[in-house]
mmCIF file of C-alpha atoms and ligand atoms in Angstrom:
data_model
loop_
_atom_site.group_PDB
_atom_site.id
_atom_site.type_symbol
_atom_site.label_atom_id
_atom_site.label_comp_id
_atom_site.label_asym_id
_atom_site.label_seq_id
_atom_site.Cartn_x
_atom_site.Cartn_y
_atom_site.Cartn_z
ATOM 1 C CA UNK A 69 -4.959 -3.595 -52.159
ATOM 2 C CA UNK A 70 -6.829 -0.530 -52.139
ATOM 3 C CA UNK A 71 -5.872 2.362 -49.143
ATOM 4 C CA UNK A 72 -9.063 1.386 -47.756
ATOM 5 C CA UNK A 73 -8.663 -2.503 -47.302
ATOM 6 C CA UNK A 74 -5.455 -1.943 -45.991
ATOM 7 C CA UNK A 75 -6.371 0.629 -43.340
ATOM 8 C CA UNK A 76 -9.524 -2.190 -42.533
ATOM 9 C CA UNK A 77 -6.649 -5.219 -42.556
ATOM 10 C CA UNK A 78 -4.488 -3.388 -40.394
ATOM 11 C CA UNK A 79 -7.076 -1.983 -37.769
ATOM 12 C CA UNK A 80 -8.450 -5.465 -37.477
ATOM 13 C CA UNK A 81 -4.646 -6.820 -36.640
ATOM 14 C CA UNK A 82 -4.353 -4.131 -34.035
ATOM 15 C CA UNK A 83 -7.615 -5.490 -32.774
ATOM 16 C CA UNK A 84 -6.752 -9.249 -33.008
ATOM 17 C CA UNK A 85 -3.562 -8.414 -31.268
ATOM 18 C CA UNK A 86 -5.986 -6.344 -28.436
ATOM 19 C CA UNK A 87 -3.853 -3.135 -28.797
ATOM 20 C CA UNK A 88 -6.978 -1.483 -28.541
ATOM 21 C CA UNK A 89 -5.465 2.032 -27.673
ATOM 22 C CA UNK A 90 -3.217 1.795 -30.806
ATOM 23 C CA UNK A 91 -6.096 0.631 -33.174
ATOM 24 C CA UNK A 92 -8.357 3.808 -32.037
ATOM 25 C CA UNK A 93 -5.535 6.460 -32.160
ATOM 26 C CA UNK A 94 -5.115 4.847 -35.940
ATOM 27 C CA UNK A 95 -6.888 7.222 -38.587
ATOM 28 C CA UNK A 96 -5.723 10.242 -36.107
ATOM 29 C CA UNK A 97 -1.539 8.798 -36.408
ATOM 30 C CA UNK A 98 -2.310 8.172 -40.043
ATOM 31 C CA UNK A 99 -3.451 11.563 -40.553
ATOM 32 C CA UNK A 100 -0.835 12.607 -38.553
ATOM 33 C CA UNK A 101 1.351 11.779 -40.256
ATOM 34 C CA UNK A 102 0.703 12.615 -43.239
ATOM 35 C CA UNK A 103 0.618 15.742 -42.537
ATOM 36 C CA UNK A 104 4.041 15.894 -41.076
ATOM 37 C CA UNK A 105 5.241 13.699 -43.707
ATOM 38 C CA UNK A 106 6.605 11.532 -41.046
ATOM 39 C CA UNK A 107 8.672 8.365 -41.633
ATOM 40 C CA UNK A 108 7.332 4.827 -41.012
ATOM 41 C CA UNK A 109 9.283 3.881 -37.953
ATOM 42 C CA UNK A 110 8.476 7.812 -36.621
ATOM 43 C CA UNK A 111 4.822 6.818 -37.056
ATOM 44 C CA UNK A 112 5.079 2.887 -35.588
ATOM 45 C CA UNK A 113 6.794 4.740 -32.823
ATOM 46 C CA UNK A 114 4.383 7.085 -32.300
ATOM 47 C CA UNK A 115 1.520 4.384 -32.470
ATOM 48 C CA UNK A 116 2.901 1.894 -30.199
ATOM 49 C CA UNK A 117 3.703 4.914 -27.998
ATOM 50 C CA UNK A 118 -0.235 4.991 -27.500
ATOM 51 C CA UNK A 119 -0.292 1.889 -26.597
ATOM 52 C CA UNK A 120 2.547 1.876 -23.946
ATOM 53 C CA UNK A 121 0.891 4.452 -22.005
ATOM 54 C CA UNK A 122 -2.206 2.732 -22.179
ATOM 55 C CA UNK A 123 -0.794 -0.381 -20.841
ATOM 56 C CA UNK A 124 1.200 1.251 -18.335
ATOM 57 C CA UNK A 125 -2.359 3.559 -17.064
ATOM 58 C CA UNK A 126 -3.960 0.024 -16.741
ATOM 59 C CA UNK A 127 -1.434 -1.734 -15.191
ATOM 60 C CA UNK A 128 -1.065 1.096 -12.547
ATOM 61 C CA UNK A 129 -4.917 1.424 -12.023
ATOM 62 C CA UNK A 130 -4.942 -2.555 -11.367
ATOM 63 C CA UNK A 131 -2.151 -1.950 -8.427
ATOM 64 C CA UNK A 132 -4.102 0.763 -7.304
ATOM 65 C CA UNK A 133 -7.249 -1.573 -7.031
ATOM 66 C CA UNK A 134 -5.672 -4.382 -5.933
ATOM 67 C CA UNK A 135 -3.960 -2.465 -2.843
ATOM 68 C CA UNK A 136 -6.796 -1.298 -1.002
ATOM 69 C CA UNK A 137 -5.484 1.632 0.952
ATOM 70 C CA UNK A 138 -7.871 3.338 3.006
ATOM 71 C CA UNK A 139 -6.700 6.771 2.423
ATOM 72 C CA UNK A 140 -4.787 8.698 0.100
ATOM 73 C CA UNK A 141 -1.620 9.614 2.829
ATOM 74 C CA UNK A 142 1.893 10.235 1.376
ATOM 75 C CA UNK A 143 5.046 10.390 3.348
ATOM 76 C CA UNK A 144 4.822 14.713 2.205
ATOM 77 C CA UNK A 145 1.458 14.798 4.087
ATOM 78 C CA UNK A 146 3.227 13.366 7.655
ATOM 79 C CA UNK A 147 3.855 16.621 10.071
ATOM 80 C CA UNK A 148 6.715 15.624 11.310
ATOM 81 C CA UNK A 149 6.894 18.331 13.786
ATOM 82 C CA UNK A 150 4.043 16.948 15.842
ATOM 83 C CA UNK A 151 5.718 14.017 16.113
ATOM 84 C CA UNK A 152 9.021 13.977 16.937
ATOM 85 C CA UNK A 153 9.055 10.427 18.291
ATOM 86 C CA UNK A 154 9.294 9.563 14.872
ATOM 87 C CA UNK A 155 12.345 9.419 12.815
ATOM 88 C CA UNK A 156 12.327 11.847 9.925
ATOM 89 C CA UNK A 157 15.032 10.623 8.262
ATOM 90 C CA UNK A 158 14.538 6.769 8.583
ATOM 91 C CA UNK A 159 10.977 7.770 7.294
ATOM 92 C CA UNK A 160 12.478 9.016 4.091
ATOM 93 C CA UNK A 161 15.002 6.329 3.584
ATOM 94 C CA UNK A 162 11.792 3.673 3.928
ATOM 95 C CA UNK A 163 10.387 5.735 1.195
ATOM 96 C CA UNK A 164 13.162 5.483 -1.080
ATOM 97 C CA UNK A 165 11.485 1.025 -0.988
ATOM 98 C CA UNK A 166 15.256 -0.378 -0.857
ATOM 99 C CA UNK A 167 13.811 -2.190 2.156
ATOM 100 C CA UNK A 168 11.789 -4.058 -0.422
ATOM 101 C CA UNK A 169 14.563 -5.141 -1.561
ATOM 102 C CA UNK A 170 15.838 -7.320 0.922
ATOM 103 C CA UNK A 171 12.727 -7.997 2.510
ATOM 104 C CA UNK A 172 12.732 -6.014 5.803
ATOM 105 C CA UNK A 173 9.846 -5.475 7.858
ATOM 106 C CA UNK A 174 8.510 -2.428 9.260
ATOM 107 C CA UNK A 175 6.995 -2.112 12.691
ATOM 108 C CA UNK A 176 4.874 0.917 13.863
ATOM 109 C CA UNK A 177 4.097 0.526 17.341
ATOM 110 C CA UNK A 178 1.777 3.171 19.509
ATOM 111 C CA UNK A 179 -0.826 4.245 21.171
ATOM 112 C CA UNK A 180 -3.951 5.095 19.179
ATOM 113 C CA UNK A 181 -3.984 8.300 17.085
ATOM 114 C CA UNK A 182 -0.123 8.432 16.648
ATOM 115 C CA UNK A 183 0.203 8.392 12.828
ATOM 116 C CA UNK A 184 0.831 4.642 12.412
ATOM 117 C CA UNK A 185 -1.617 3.878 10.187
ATOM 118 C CA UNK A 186 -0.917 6.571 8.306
ATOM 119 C CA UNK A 187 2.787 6.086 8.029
ATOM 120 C CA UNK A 188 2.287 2.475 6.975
ATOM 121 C CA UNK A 189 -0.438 3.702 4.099
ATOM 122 C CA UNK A 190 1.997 6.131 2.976
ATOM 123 C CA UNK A 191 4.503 3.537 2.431
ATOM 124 C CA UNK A 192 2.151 1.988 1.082
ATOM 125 C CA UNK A 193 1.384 4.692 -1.824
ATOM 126 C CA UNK A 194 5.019 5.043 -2.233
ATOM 127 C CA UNK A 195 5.021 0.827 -2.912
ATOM 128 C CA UNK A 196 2.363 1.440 -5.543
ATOM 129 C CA UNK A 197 3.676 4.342 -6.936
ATOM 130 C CA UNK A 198 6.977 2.339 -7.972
ATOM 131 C CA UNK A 199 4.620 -0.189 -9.648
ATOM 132 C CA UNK A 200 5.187 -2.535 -6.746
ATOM 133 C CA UNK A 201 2.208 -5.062 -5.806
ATOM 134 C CA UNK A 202 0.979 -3.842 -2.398
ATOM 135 C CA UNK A 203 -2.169 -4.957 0.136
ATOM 136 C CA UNK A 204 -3.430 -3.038 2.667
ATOM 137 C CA UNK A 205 -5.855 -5.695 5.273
ATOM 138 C CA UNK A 206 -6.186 -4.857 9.159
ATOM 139 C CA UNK A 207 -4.974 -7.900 11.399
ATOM 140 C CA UNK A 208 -9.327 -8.758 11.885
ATOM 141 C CA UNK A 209 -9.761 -8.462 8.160
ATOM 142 C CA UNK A 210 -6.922 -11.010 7.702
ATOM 143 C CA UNK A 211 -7.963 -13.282 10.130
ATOM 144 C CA UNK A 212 -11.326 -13.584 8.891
ATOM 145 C CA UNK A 213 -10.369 -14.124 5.400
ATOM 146 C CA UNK A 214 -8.411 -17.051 6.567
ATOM 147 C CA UNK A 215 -11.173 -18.525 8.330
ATOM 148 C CA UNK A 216 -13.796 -18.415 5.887
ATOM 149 C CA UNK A 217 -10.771 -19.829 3.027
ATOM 150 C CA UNK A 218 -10.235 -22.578 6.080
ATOM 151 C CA UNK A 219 -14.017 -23.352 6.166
ATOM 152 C CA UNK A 220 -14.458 -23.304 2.351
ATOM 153 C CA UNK A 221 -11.443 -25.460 1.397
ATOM 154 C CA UNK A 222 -9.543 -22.588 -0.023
ATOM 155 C CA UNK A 223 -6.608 -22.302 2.751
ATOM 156 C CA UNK A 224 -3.920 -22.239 0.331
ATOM 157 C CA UNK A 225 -5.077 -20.496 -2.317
ATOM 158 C CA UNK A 226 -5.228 -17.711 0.308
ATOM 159 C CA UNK A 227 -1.892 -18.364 1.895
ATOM 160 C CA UNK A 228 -0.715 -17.908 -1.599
ATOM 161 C CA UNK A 229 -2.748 -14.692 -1.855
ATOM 162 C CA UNK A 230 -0.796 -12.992 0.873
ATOM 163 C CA UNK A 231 2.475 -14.935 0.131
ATOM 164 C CA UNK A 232 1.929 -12.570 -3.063
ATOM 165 C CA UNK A 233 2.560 -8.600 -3.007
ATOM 166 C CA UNK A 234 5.954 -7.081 -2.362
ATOM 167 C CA UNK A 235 4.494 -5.131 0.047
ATOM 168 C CA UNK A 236 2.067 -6.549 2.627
ATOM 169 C CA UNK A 237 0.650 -3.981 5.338
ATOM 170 C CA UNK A 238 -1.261 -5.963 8.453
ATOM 171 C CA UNK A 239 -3.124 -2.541 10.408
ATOM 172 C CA UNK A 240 -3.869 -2.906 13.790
ATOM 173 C CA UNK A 241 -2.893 -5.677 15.455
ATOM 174 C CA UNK A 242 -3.426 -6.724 18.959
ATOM 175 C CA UNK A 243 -6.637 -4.380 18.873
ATOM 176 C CA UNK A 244 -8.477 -7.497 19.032
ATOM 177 C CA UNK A 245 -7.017 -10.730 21.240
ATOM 178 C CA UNK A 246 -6.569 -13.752 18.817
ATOM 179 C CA UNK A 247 -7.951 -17.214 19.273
ATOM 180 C CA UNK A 248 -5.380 -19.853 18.417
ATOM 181 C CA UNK A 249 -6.813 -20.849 15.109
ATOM 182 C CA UNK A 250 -6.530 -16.557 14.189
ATOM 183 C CA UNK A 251 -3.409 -16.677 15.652
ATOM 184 C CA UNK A 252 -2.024 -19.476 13.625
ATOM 185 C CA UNK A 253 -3.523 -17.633 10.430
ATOM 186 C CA UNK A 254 -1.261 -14.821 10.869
ATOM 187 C CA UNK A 255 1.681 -17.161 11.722
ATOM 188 C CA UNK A 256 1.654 -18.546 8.438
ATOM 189 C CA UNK A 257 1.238 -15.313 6.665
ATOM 190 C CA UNK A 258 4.296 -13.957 8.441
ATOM 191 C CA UNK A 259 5.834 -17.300 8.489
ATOM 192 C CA UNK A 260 5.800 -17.650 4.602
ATOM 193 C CA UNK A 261 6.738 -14.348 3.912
ATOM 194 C CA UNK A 262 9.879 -14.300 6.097
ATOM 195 C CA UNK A 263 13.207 -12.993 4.222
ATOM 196 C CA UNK A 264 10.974 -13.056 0.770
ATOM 197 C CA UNK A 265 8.783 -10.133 1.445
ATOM 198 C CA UNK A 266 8.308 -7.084 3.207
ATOM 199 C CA UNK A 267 5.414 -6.928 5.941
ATOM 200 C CA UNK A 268 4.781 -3.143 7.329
ATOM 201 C CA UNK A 269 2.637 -3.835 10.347
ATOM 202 C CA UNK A 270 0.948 -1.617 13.269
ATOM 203 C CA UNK A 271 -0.012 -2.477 16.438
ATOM 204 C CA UNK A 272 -1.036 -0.979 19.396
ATOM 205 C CA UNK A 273 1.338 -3.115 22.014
ATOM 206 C CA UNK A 274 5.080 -2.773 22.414
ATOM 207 C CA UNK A 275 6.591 -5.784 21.201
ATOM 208 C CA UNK A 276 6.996 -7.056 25.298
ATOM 209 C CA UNK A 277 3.082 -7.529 25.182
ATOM 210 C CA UNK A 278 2.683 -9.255 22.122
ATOM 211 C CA UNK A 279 1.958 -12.762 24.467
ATOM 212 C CA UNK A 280 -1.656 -11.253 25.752
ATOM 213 C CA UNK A 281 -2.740 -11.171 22.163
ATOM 214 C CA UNK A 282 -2.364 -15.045 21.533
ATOM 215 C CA UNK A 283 -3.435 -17.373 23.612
ATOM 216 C CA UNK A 284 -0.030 -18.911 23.314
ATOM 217 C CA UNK A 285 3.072 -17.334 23.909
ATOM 218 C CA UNK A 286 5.315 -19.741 21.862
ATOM 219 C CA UNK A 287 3.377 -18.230 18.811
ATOM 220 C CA UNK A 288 3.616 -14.662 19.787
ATOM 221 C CA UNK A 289 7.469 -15.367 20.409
ATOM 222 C CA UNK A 290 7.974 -16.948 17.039
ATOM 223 C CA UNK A 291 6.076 -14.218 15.255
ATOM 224 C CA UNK A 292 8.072 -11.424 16.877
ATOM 225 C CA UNK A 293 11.263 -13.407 16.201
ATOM 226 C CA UNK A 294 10.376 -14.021 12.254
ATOM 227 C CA UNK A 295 9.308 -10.380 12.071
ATOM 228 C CA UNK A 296 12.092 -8.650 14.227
ATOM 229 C CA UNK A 297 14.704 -10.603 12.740
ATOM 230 C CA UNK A 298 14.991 -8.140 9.707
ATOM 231 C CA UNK A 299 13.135 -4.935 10.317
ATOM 232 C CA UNK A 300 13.138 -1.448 11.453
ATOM 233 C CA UNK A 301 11.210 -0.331 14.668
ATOM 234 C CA UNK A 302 9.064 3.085 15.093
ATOM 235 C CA UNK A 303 8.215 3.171 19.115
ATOM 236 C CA UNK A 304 5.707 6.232 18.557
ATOM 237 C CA UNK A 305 4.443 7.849 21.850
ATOM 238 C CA UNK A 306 2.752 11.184 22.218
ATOM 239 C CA UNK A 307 -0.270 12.473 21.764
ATOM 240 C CA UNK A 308 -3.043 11.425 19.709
ATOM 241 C CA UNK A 309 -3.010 13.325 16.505
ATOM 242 C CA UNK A 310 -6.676 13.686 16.476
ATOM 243 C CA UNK A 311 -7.103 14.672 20.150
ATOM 244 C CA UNK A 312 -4.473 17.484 19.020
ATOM 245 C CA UNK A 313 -7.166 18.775 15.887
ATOM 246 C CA UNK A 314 -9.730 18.558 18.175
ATOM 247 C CA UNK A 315 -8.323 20.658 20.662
ATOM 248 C CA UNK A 316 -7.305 22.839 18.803
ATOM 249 C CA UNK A 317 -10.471 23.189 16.901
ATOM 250 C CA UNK A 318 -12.175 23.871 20.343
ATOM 251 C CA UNK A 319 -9.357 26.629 21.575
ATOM 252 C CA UNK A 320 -10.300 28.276 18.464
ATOM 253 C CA UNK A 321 -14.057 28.267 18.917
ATOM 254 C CA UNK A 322 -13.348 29.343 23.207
ATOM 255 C CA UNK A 323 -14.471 32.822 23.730
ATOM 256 C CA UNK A 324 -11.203 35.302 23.961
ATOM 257 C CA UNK A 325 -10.185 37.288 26.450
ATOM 258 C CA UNK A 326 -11.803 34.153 28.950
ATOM 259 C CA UNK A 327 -9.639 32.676 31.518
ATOM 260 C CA UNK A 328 -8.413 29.278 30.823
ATOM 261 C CA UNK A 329 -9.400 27.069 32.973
ATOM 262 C CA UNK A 330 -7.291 24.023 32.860
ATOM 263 C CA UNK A 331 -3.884 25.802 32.355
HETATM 264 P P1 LIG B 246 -3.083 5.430 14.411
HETATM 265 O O1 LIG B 246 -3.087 4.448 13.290
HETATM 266 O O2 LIG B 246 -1.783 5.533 15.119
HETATM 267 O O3 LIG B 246 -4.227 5.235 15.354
HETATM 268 P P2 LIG B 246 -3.661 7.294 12.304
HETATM 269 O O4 LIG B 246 -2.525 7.055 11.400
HETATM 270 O O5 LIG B 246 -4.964 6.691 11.891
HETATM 271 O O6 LIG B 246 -3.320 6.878 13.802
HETATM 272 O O7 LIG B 246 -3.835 8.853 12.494
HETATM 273 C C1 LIG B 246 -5.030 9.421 13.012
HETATM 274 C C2 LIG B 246 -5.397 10.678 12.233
HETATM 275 O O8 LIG B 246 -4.480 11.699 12.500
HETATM 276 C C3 LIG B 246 -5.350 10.468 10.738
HETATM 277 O O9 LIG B 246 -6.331 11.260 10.126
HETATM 278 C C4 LIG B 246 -3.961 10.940 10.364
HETATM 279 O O10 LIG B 246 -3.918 11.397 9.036
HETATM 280 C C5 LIG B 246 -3.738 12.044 11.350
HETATM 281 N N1 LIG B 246 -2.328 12.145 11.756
HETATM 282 C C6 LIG B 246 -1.731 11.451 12.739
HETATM 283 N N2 LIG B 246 -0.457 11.832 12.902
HETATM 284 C C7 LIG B 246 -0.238 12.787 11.984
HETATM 285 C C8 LIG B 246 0.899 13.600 11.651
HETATM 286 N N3 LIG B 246 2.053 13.513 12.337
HETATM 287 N N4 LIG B 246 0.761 14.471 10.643
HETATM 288 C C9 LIG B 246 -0.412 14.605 9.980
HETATM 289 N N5 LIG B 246 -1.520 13.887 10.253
HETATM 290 C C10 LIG B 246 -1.443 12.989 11.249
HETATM 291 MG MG1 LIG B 247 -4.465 2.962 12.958
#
């Protein structure tokens, strides 16, 4: 076999195989080696090296996709020293994922403008980061998935959907009251993920309010009770994170040397 037919027979295995990275770095590796008169298994390694990264860049891209997150917050990004409701250092131990692990839950509760979906997001990015399968919904986007998978014959397909990623993160509920049929939707999302996988979940009520979001309380007592049951609380109070920007924005744009008026 001539150089040439065996370069052709061995870039069409790489393709057949679909190592696609490690058939276009070919001719450069060959050359490459050549030149640095490397040894075969220094140049396999260095081929299949391609394609490990390549996987690996894909693989993370797909989590990346998959998760949805609506911003790009890290756990770095939180000022801690506007909040100091929250607990640094509990923060930074949920970053470290070993509640993953064990399949705790995370609860941020507050009023709006708090951080909570931003702490949640963060963990979130952290999840991803660690090549963990994560998915960011709010409670409404949930809720409607469900229904339309209800209507269309797909319920548990979609129960399977969320039963899924290690890291499930349900924004904002109790914004919106739930009719029972919503209601039981999130049930069974939290029902079937009890002790297998983590939930990180905001919500605007403190947990002794949860009944006024479902019609029934017997389901907003067995929700709290599945999610509780394993899980670490954040009871975030303070201001609003934005009102703080935008008043400070504004004290920056007030005339100086003016009187202020509501001090
Ligand atoms: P919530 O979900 O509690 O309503 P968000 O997480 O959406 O609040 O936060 C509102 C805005 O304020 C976001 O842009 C967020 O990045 C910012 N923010 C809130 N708290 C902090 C904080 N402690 N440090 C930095 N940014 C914050
Ligand atoms: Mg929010």
């Amino acid at each position: 076999m001539s150089e040439d037919s065996i370069y052709q027979s061995l870039r069409g295995s790489l393709g057949y195989l679909r190592l696609a990275a490690a058939a276009e770095a070919l001719p450069a590796e060959l050359d490459y080696a050549q030149k640095m008169k490397l040894g075969h298994s220094a140049f396999l390694g260095r081929l299949l090296e391609v394609e490990v990264a390549a996987t690996e860049e894909r693989r993370r891209a797909g989590l990346e996709r998959f998760g949805r997150l609506p911003a790009p917050w890290r756990v770095e990004d939180f000022d801690f020293d506007a909040q100091p409701s929250v607990d640094r250092a509990m923060i930074n131990e949920l970053a470290t994922l070993r509640f993953l692990e064990d399949a705790t839950n995370v609860l941020f509760i507050g009023p709006p403008g708090v951080g909570k979906t931003m702490l949640a997001v963060a963990l979130g990015r952290a999840s991803i980061d660690a090549g963990y399968r994560t998915y960011y919904t709010t409670a409404a986007d949930l809720v409607a998935r469900c229904h339309r998978a209800a209507l269309e014959g797909r319920w548990a397909t979609t129960m399977r959907f969320f039963a899924g990623p290690r890291l499930l993160i349900i924004d904002e509920v109790g914004y919106l009251p739930l009719a029972s049929e919503a209601a039981a939707a999130l049930f069974q999302v939290i029902t079937q993920r009890y002790l297998k996988g983590s939930i990180a979940l905001t919500t605007n009520l403190g947990v002794g309010s949860w009944g006024k979001i479902f019609d029934d309380p017997m389901v907003a007592a067995a929700m709290l009770d599945r999610l509780l049951h394993k899980s670490v609380v954040f009871n975030i109070d303070g201001d609003s994170y934005r009102m703080r920007t935008h008043r400070a924005r504004s004290e920056r744009l007030r005339p100086r040397g003016k009187p202020d008026g509501d001090k």
